[in-house]
Short mmCIF file of C-alpha atoms in Angstrom, two decimals:
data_model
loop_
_atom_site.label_atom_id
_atom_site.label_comp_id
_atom_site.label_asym_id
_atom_site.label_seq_id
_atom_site.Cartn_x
_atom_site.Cartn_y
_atom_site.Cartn_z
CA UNK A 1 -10.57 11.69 -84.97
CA UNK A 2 -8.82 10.25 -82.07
CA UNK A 3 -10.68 9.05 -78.57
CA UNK A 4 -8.50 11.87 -76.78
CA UNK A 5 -9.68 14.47 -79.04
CA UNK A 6 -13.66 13.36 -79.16
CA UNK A 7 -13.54 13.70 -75.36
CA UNK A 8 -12.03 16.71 -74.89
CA UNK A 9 -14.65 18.14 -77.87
CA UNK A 10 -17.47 16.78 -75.54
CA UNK A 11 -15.77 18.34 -72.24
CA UNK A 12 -15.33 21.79 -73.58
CA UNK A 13 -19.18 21.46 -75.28
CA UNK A 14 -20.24 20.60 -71.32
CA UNK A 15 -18.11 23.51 -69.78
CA UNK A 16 -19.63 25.85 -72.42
CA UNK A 17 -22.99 24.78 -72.58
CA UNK A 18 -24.29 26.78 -69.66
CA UNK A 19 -22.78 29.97 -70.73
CA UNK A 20 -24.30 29.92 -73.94
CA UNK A 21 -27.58 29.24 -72.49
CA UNK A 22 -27.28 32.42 -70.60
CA UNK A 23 -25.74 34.51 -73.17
CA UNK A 24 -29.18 33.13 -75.72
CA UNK A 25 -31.14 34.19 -72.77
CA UNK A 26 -29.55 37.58 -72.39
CA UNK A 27 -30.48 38.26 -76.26
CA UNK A 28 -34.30 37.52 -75.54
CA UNK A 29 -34.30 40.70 -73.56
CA UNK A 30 -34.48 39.09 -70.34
CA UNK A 31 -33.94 42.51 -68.66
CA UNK A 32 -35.27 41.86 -65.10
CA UNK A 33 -33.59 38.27 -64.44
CA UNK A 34 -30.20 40.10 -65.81
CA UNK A 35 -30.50 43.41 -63.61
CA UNK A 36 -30.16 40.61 -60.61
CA UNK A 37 -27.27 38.98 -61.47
CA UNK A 38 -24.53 41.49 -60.05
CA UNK A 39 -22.46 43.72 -61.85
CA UNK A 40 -18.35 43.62 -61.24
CA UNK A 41 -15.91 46.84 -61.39
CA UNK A 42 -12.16 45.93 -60.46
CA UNK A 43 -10.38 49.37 -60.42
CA UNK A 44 -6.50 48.17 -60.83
CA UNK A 45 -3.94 50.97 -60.00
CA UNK A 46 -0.48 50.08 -61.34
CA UNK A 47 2.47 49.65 -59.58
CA UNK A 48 0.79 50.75 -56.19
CA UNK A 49 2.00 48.69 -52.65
CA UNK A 50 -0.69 49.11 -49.33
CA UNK A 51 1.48 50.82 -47.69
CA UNK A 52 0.88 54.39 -49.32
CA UNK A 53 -2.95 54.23 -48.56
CA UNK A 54 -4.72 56.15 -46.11
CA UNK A 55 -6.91 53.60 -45.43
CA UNK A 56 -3.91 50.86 -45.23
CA UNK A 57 -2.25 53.68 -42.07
CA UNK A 58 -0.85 55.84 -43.99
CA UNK A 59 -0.84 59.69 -42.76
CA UNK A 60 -0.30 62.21 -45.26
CA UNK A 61 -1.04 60.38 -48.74
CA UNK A 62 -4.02 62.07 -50.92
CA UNK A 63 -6.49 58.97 -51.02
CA UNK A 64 -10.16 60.81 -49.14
CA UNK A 65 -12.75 59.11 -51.84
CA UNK A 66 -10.89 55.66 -51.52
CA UNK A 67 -10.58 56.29 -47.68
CA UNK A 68 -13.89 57.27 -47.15
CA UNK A 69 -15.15 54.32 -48.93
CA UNK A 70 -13.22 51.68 -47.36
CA UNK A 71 -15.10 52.54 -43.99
CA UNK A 72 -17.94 50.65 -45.56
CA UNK A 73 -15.90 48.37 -47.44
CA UNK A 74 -14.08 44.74 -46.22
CA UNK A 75 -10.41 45.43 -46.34
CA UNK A 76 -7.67 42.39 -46.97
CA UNK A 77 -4.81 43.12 -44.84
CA UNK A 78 -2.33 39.81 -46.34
CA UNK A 79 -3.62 40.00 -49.93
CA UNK A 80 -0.91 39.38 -52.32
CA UNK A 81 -0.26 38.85 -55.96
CA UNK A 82 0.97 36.04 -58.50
CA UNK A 83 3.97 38.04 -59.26
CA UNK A 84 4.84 42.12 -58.99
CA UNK A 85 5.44 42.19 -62.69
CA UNK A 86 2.74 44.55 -64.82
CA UNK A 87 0.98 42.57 -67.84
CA UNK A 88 2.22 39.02 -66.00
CA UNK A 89 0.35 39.89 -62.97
CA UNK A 90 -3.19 41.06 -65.15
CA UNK A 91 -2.62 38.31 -67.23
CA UNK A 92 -2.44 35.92 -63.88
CA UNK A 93 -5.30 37.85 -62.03
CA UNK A 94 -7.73 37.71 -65.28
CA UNK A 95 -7.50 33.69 -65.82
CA UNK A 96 -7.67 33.17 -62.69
CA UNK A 97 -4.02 30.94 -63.14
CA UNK A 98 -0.34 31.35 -62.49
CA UNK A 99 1.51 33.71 -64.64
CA UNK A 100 3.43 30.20 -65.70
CA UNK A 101 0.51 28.37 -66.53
CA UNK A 102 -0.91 31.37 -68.51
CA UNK A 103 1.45 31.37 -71.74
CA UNK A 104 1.93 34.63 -70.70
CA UNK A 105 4.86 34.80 -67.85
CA UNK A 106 6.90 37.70 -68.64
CA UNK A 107 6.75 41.18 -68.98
CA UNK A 108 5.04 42.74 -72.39
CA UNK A 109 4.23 38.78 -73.62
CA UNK A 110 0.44 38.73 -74.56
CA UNK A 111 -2.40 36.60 -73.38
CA UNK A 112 -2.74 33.88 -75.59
CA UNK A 113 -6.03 33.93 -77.52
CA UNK A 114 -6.91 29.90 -76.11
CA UNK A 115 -6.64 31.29 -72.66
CA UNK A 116 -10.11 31.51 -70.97
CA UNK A 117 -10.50 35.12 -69.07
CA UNK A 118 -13.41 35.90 -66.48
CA UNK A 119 -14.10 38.59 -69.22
CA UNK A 120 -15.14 36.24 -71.80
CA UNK A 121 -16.71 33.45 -69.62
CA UNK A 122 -19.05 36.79 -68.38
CA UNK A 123 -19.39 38.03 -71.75
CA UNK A 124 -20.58 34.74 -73.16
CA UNK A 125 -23.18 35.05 -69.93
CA UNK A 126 -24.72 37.76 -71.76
CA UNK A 127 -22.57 40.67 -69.88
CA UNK A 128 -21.52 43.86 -71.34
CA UNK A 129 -17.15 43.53 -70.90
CA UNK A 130 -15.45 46.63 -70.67
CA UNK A 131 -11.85 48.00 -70.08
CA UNK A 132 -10.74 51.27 -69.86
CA UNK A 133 -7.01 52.80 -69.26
CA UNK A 134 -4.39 50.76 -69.70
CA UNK A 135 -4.65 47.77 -71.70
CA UNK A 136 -1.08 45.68 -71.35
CA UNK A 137 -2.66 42.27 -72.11
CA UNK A 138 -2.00 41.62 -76.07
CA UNK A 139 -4.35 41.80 -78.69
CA UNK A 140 -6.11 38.51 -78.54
CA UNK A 141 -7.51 39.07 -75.31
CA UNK A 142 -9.67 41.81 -76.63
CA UNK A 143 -11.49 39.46 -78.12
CA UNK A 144 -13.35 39.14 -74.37
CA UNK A 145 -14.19 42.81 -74.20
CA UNK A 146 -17.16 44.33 -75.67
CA UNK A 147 -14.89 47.60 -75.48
CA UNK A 148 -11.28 48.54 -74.38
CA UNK A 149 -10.79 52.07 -74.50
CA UNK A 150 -7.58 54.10 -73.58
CA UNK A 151 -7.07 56.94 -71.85
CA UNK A 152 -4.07 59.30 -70.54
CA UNK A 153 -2.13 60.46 -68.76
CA UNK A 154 -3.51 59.41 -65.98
CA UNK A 155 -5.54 56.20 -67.33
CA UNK A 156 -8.37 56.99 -65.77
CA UNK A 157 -9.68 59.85 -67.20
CA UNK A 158 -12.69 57.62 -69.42
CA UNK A 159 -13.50 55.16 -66.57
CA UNK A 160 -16.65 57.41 -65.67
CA UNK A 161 -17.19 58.11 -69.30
CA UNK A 162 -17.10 53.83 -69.77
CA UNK A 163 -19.67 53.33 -66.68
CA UNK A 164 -22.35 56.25 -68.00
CA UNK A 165 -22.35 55.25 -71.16
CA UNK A 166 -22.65 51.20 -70.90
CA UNK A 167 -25.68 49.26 -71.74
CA UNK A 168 -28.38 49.22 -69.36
CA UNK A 169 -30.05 46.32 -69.92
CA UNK A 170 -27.40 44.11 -68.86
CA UNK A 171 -25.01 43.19 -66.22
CA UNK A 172 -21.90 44.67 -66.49
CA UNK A 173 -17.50 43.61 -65.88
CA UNK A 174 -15.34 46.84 -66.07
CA UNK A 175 -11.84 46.69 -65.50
CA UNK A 176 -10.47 50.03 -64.83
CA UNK A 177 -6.59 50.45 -65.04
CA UNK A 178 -4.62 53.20 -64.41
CA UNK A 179 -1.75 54.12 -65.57
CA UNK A 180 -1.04 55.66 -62.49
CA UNK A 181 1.35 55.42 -60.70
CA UNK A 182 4.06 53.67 -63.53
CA UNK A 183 7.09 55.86 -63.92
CA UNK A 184 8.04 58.63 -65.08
CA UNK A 185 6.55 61.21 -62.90
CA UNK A 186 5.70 64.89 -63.38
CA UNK A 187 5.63 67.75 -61.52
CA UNK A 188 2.20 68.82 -61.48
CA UNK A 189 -0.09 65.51 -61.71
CA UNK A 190 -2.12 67.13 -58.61
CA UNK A 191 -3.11 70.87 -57.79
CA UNK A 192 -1.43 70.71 -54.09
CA UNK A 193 1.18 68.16 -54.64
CA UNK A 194 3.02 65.80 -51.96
CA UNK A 195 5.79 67.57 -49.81
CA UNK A 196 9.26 65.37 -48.81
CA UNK A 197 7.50 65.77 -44.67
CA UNK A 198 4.75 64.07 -46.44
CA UNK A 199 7.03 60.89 -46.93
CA UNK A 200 7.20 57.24 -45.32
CA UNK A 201 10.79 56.34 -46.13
CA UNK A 202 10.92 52.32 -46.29
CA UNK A 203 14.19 51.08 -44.23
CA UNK A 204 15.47 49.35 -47.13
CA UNK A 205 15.65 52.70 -49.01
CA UNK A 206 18.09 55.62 -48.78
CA UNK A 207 16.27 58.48 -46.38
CA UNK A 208 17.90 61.36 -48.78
CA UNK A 209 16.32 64.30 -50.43
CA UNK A 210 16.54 62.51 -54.08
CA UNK A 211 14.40 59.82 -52.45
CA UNK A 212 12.12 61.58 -50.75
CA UNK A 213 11.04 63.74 -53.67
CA UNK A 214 10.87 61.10 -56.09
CA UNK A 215 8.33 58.98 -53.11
CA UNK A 216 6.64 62.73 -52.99
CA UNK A 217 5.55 62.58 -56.95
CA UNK A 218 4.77 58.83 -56.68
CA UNK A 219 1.80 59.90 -53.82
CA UNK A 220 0.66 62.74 -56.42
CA UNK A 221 -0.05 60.03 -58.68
CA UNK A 222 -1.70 57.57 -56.33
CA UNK A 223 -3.96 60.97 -55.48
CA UNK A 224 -4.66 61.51 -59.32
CA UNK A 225 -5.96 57.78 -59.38
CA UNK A 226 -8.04 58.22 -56.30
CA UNK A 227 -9.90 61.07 -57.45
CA UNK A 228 -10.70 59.55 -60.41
CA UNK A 229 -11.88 56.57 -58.26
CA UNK A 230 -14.39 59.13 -56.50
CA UNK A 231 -16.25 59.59 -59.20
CA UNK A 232 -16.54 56.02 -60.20
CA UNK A 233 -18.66 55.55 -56.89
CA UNK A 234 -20.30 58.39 -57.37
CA UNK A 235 -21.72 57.43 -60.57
CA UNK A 236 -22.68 54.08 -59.46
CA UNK A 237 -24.65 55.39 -57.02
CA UNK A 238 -26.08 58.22 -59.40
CA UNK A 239 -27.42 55.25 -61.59
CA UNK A 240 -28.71 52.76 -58.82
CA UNK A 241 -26.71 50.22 -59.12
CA UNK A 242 -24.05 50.43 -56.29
CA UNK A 243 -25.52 48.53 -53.84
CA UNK A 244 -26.08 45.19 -56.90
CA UNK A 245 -22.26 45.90 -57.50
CA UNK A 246 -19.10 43.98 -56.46
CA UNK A 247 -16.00 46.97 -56.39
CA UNK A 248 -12.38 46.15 -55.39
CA UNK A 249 -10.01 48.17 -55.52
CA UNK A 250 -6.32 46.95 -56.02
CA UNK A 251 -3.01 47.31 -57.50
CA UNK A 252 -1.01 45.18 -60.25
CA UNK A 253 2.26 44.75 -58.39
CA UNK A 254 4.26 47.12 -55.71
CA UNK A 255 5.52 50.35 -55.74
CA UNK A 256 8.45 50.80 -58.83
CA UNK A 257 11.19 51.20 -56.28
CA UNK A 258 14.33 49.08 -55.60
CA UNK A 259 13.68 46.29 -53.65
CA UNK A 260 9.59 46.52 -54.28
CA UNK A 261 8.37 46.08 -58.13
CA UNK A 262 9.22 42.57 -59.48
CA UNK A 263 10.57 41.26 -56.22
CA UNK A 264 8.88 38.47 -54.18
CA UNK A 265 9.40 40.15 -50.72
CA UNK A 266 5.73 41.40 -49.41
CA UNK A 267 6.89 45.28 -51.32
CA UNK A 268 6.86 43.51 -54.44
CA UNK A 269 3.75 41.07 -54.05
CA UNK A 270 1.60 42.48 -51.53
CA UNK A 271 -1.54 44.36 -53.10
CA UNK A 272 -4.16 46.96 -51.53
CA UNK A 273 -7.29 44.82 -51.89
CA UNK A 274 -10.47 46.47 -50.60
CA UNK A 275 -13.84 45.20 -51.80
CA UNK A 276 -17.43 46.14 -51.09
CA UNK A 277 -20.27 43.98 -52.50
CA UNK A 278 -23.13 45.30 -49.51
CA UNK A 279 -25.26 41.64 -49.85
CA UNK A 280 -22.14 40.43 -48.61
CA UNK A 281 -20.07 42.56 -47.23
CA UNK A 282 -19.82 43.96 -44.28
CA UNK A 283 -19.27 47.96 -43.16
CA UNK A 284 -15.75 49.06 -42.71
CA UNK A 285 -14.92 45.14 -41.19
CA UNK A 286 -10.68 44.10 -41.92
CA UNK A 287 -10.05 40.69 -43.32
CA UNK A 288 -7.05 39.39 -41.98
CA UNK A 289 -7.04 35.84 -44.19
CA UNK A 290 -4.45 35.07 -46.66
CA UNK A 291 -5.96 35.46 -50.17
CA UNK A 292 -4.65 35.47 -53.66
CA UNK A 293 -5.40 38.04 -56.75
CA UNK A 294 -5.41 34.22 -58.81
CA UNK A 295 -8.34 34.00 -56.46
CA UNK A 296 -10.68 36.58 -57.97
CA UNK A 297 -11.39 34.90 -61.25
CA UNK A 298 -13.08 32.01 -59.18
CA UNK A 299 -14.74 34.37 -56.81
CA UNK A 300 -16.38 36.08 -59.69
CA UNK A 301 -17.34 33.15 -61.03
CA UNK A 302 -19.47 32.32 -58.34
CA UNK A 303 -21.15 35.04 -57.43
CA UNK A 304 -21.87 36.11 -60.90
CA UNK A 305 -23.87 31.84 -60.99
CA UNK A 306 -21.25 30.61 -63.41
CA UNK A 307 -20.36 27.31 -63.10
CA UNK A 308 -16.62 26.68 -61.44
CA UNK A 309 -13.91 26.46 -64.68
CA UNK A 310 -11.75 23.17 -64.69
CA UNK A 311 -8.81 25.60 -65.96
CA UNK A 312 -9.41 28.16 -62.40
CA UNK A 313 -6.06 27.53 -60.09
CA UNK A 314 -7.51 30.07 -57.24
CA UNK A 315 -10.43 29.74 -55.03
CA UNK A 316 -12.92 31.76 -54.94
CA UNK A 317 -13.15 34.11 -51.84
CA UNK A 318 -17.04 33.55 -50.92
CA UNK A 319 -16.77 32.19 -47.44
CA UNK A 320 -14.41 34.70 -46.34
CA UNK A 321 -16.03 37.43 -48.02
CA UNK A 322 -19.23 36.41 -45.72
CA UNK A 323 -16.94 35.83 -43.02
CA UNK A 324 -13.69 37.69 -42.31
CA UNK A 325 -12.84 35.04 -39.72
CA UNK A 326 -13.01 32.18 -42.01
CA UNK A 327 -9.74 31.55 -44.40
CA UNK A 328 -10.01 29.87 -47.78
CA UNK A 329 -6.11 29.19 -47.97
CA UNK A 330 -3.10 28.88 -45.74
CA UNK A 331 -0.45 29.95 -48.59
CA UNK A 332 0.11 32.02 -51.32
CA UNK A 333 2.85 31.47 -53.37
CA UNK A 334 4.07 34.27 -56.41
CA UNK A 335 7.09 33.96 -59.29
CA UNK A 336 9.32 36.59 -60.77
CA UNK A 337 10.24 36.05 -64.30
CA UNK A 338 12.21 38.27 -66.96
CA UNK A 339 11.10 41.65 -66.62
CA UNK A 340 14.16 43.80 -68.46
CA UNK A 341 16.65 41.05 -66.49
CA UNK A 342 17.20 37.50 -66.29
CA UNK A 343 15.12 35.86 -63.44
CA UNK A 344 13.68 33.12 -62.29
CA UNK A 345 12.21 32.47 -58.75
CA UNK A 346 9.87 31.45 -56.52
CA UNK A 347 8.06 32.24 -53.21
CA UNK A 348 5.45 30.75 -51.24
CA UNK A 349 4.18 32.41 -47.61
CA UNK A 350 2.11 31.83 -44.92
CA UNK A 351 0.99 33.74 -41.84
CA UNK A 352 4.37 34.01 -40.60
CA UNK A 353 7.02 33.24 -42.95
CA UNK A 354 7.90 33.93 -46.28
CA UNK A 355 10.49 31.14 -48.75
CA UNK A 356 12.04 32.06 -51.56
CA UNK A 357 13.88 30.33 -54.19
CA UNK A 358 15.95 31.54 -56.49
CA UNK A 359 17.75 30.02 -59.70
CA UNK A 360 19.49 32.27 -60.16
CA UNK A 361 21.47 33.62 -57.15
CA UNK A 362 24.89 34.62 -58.96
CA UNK A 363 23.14 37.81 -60.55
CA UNK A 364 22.34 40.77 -58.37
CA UNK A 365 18.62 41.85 -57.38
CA UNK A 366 18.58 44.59 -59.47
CA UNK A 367 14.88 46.89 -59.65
CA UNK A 368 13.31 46.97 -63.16
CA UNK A 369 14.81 49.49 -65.82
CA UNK A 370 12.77 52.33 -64.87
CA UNK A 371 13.45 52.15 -61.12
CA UNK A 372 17.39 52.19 -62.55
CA UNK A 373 16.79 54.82 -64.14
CA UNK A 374 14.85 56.65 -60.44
CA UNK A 375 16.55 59.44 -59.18
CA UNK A 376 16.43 57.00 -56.10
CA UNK A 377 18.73 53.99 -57.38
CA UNK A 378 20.82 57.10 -58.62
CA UNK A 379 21.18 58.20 -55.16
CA UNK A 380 21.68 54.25 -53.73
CA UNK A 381 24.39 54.13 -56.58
CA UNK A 382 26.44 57.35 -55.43
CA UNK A 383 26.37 55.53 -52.23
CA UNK A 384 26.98 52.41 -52.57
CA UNK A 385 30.04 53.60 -54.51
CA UNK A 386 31.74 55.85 -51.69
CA UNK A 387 30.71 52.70 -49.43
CA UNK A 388 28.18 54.35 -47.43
CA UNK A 389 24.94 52.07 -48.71
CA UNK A 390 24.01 50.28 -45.52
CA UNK A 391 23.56 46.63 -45.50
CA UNK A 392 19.73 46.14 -45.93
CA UNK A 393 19.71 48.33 -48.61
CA UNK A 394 22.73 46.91 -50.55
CA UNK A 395 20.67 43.64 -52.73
CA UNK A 396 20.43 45.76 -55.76
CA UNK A 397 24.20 45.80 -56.07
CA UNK A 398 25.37 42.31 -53.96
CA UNK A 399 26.38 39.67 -55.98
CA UNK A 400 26.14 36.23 -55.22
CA UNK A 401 22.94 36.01 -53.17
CA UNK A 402 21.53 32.98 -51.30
CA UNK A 403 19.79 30.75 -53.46
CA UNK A 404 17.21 30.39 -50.37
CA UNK A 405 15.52 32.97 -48.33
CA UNK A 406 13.38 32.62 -45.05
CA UNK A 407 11.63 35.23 -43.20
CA UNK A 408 10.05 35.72 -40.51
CA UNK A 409 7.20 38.39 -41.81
CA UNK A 410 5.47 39.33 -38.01
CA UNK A 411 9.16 40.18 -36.25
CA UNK A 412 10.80 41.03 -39.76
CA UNK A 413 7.48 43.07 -41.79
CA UNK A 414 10.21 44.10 -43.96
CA UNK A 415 12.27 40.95 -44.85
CA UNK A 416 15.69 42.15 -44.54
CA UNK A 417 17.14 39.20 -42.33
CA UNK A 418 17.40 35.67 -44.19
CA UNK A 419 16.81 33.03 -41.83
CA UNK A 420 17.67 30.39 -44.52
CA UNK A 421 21.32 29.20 -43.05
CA UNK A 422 20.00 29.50 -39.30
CA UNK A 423 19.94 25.78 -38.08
CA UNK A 424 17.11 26.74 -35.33
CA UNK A 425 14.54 27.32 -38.33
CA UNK A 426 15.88 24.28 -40.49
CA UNK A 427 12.61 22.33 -40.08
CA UNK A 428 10.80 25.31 -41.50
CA UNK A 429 12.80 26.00 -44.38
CA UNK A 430 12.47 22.36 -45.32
CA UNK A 431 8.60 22.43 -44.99
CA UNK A 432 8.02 25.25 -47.25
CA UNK A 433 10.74 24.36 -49.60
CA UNK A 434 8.34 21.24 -50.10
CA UNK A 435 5.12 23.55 -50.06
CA UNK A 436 6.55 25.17 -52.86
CA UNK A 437 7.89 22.32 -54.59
CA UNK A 438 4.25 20.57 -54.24
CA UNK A 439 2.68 23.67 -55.76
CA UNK A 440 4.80 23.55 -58.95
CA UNK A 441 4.11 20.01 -59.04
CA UNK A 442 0.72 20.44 -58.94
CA UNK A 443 0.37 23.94 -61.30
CA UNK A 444 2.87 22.55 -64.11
CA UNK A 445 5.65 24.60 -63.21
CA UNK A 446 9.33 24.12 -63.86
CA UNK A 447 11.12 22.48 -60.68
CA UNK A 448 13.75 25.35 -59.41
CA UNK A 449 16.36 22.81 -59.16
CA UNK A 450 15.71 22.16 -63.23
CA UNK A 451 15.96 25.57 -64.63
CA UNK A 452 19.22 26.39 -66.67
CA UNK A 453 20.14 30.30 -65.80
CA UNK A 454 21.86 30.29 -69.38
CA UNK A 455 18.72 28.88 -71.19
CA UNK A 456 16.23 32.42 -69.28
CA UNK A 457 15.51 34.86 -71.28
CA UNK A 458 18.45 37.41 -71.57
CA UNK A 459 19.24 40.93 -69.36
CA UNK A 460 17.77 43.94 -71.86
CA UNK A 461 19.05 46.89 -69.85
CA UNK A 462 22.20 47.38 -68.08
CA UNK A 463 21.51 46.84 -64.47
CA UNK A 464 23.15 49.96 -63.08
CA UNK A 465 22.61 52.45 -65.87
CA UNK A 466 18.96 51.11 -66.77
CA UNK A 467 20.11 51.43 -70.51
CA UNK A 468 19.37 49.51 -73.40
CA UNK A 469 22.10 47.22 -74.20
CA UNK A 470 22.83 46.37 -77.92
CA UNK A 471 20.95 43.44 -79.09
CA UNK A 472 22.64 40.12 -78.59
CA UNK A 473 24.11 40.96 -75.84
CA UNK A 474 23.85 39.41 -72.48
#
């Protein structure tokens, strides 16, 4: 046996050793040293942005149990994800890594079964792991769950079920996924369903009946989740244990509308992320600090008394969880790969502006396949067609696009005017091109400037019907 491969034996012996200590310890029966180690419950909607909240400002969306709850809960205000692509982002938020650095980077690839997930590292701690709803990671990552259990339509319907009927003589990790609110939508996923009055209309959508009904059933589902959510909390509480548990509440990627879902603007990355763990905590306070969903794998971590993991590229939230005025970060930085189309960039954002890269500028910014399909990118299509799309709604379609973007998040919330060629912001578009080219550096990513558009992984759909296109074909 080679020197390399002795030492790297002995390191992963060392990183395991203390987990299997615990875990032996948890088999004795220990029963009142693990009731004080806390429990965990990350409730992950899917495909959900802040902005259709209640508690985030909204007016009219459905959300009373998660509403109500937040007044006692710490809410993020600049949380964002890895990437706004589904099984990518879980994968990302699970290891506590980059959805490059994961094996798994695009859309529907599984976790590779080497990968280390907060799930097992707990598990092998001697806690029960559970999942319930949707799944999306591959099968070797159930290998960290004591259970994964599905659920439909919603996805949420065996969450309670999952909490009652867990062990109770151990500390507990449930993931909770919804399904909602992924496409398609019905009619009738609520009793008193949204109204088009109810609507927010984003500027860089169409303000047209087709939209407004399809945003309408997209708020039903966000209200199916939330009730569901209601009843998680009220179970914890039934059983004693909410006040020992860490809950946050968040979403996968953003809403599955053009120009949101697998784009790196803050529609596409930014995440609800709302947490109450009351020895921490405190009521109803907003957290304005920049943090990272590659940040909750370290977080857990820690307050679970696990030893930090050498493979962890987050940090974990602690200090700002004590203390909403104290940051733990001053960028995030996110990726979209091939989801349905050929892609390949790369963002990184501060306080006040947001850089993007992108390798591939010649092909247009087209939404995933089942956003094509929406009757909204139907209605954007008619449009743009007889020429009446305006401007900031017209990326899906444009063709080249800058290879850069800069924004200016607090005058432009919305990102729809690149700063990039503006010679008055040169100095800042060179400092956070190198940010970003530090942080692939650093995470093992490929340099943007050495990608090969040819060599990504092929367009599956065709990008204005949403249709599969014959195999082979590019």
């Amino acid at each position: 046996m080679s020197l390399r491969r002795i030492l790297s034996a002995a390191l992963t012996l060392l990183a395991t050793l203390p987990f299997a200590l615990l875990s032996a310890r948890g088999e004795e029966g220990d029963t009142a040293k693990g009731s004080q180690r806390p429990n965990f419950v990350v409730v992950i909607l899917d495909d959900v942005s802040p902005d259709d909240l209640g508690c985030y400002g909204h007016p009219h969306v459905k959300t009373p149990n998660l509403d109500a709850w937040a007044k006692e809960a710490m809410r993020f205000d600049a949380a964002f994800l890895t990437c706004s692509s589904c099984s990518p982002s879980r994968c990302s938020i699970l290891t506590g890594r980059y959805p490059h650095a994961t094996g798994a980077a695009e859309l529907h690839q599984p976790l590779p079964r080497d990968q280390a997930t907060i799930a097992g590292l707990l598990k092998r701690a001697g806690y029960y792991t559970a999942c319930a709803g949707k799944w999306h990671l591959g099968e070797p990552a159930k290998k960290d769950f004591d259970l994964v259990v599905g659920g439909g339509p919603s996805g949420c319907e065996k969450w309670t079920e999952t909490l009652a009927e867990r062990p109770k003589d151990r500390p507990f990790f449930l993931w909770l996924a919804a399904l909602d609110a992924h496409r398609p939508y019905p009619s009738d996923a609520i009793d008193q369903p949204h109204t088009a009055e109810d609507v927010f209309v984003p500027p860089f959508l169409p303000d047209v009946p087709a939209t407004r009904k399809d945003l309408a059933q997209y708020y039903d589902e966000i209200s199916r989740a939330d009730s569901y959510f209601g009843e998680v909390l009220d179970e914890l509480r039934r059983q004693g244990v909410y006040e020992n548990t860490f809950v946050l509440f968040m979403a996968d990627n953003g809403r599955p509308f053009p120009r949101c879902k697998t784009t790196l603007y803050d529609s596409g990355v930014q995440t609800p992320f709302v947490v109450s763990f009351p020895p921490l905590t405190g009521d109803g306070s907003v957290n304005r600090q920049l943090v990272s969903s590659v940040d909750l794998a370290p977080t857990i971590a820690e307050l679970a008394g696990l030893p930090a993991q050498p493979t962890f590229q987050g940090r974990s939230l602690t200090p700002t969880l004590k203390d909403a005025k104290t940051g733990v970060r001053d960028y995030v930085f996110a990726e979209h790969n091939w989801h349905d189309y050929r892609a390949f960039e790369r963002s990184v954002r501060d306080d006040r502006w947001l850089y993007i890269a992108d390798a591939a500028p010649h092909l247009t910014g087209s939404p995933p396949a089942d956003a094509v399909r929406s009757p909204t990118f139907e209605a954007m299509v008619e449009l743009e067609q007889k020429g009446d799309l305006p401007e900031p709604q017209r990326g899906c379609f444009v063709a080249p696009r800058p290879a850069e973007g800069l924004y200016d998040v607090v005058a432009d919330p919305h990102q729809l005017t690149n700063l990039a060629s503006d010679p008055a912001h040169a100095e800042t578009l060179e400092k956070l091109r190198g940010v970003q080219q530090a942080w692939a550096r650093e995470t093992g990513d490929t340099p943007i400037d050495q990608v090969s558009p040819d060599e990504l992984t092929a367009d599956k759909f065709d990008r204005l019907t949403g249709e599969p296109l014959a195999k082979g074909k590019k």
